[in-house]
Phi, psi and omega in degrees: 000314176303318178297319182298312176296317179293326171300313182302312182298319184289325179294332175284319187291332188282354174298125180304128176301318181301331178290339187282345176298335182262006184264166180295159181300320188291342184277063183261084183289335175296313181298315187292327177299324176292315170300322178280341166297315175292318181295323180286329174297326186282314192276345179294340178268356183262152169241106192264142171290162193303313180299329171293316177295319170301320179297315179296316179300322175295310181301315175300314174309316185288319185288325173298318175307314180293321176300315175310317188290319178294321178298326187279354179082018179259105170266167187289145184216153175237107189296337185272357183286154175298162178281079193286338175299331188265003175255135176310129174234143181204160173253135180289179183303339186248004177091012171301146186264115187234135177240135178120170182299116179310341181268001177297143190284338182219140175247126170272128178245137180241129167262124188212156174238126186303328183274358182283115178308317180295321178293325178294316175297319179284343189304310188299326188290319184288323173301319177302318176301316180301318183292327187270327190239323181284314178307318186280357176087004181277339183209168165234157178236135187234130179252130176235134190271115179232092186282112179241338185280315179215135189293336182252311178293323180293320177287328180300311183292322175302314186288341178291323180283329170297317184291332169304308171305323171300321182282307176238094179308142181086005184260357190298310187298326176292315175308308178311317181284323181302313179293322171302315175304304185306307183285335177296337176282345180120115181287138177205183195287355180254358183310311184304325178288319180298322182293313179309310187293315191286334181269358181071031185255153176285126188289325172296320178293320174310315183293325175298309185300319179297319193268340189237330187247321189300122182224354189293329176296325177283322176298316181290331181288318179297315181294322178293319185290321173305317182276349182086022170291126177238352187218169171232144357281148176234125181251147178219174183229155172222127176262118191053235181255024181284190179286162174290138171214151187283148175279144188232149180281182175291348173261008174091000187274144176308134168290143180248140172071198179284112189274153180303149184305309186304327178289317178296314180302317182300313187294317183295319186297316186292323179297311186290331181286335183278000000 
């Protein structure tokens, strides 16, 4: 086990730094070498049980696969995803990420945590909403970051997605889908590197952004607390340029969690009928 990790680290560190200047941004072998060197130094002092050793090897294999893809110049893509490049994208006055025609009569707003299992399961429902009603200009979708699962990891992955947009303008929604795919398979200590590789991002620039620039998760969290949002996913509405409002049932109670698709569809159709 120790030999495998040390060999991987040495192979990566041995890559000439001068050669990296000609590689795609996501192919950051120097950063990977640093990660593996640190990991090797730590694990060389450990005697891991077989199951933990196999887990570490699996993580390293996945990460190396992401690095290989990035070095080949192939970034992650999802054929089933909406064509985000054809949909208007904008940042709200407070930086919120909004997708869709500004003239649409209604905006569906989601407060979400990438690490929230319920949010991960609900992701496909919202992508269907985007495909059916945002692409067609009948609604907009607004994503708000609300870290509730882990005080460290949840803000980190949210900031990674924000920083994708900072590094490559127009990439937020692709990065949003990629992050959901990665964390649905399990968050681990190399998720941030795998994300950078598959998104075609420069790892070092990503780190600078997270530490110095990314702030949307703070803005969205403060808004959630101000509104009384307490869990994820939480859905809200905005009609036209009006204020956010909670979706309520027939008794006037706030709707909880990820709502069935037919309810969202009904809301959008009624807004367009008016």
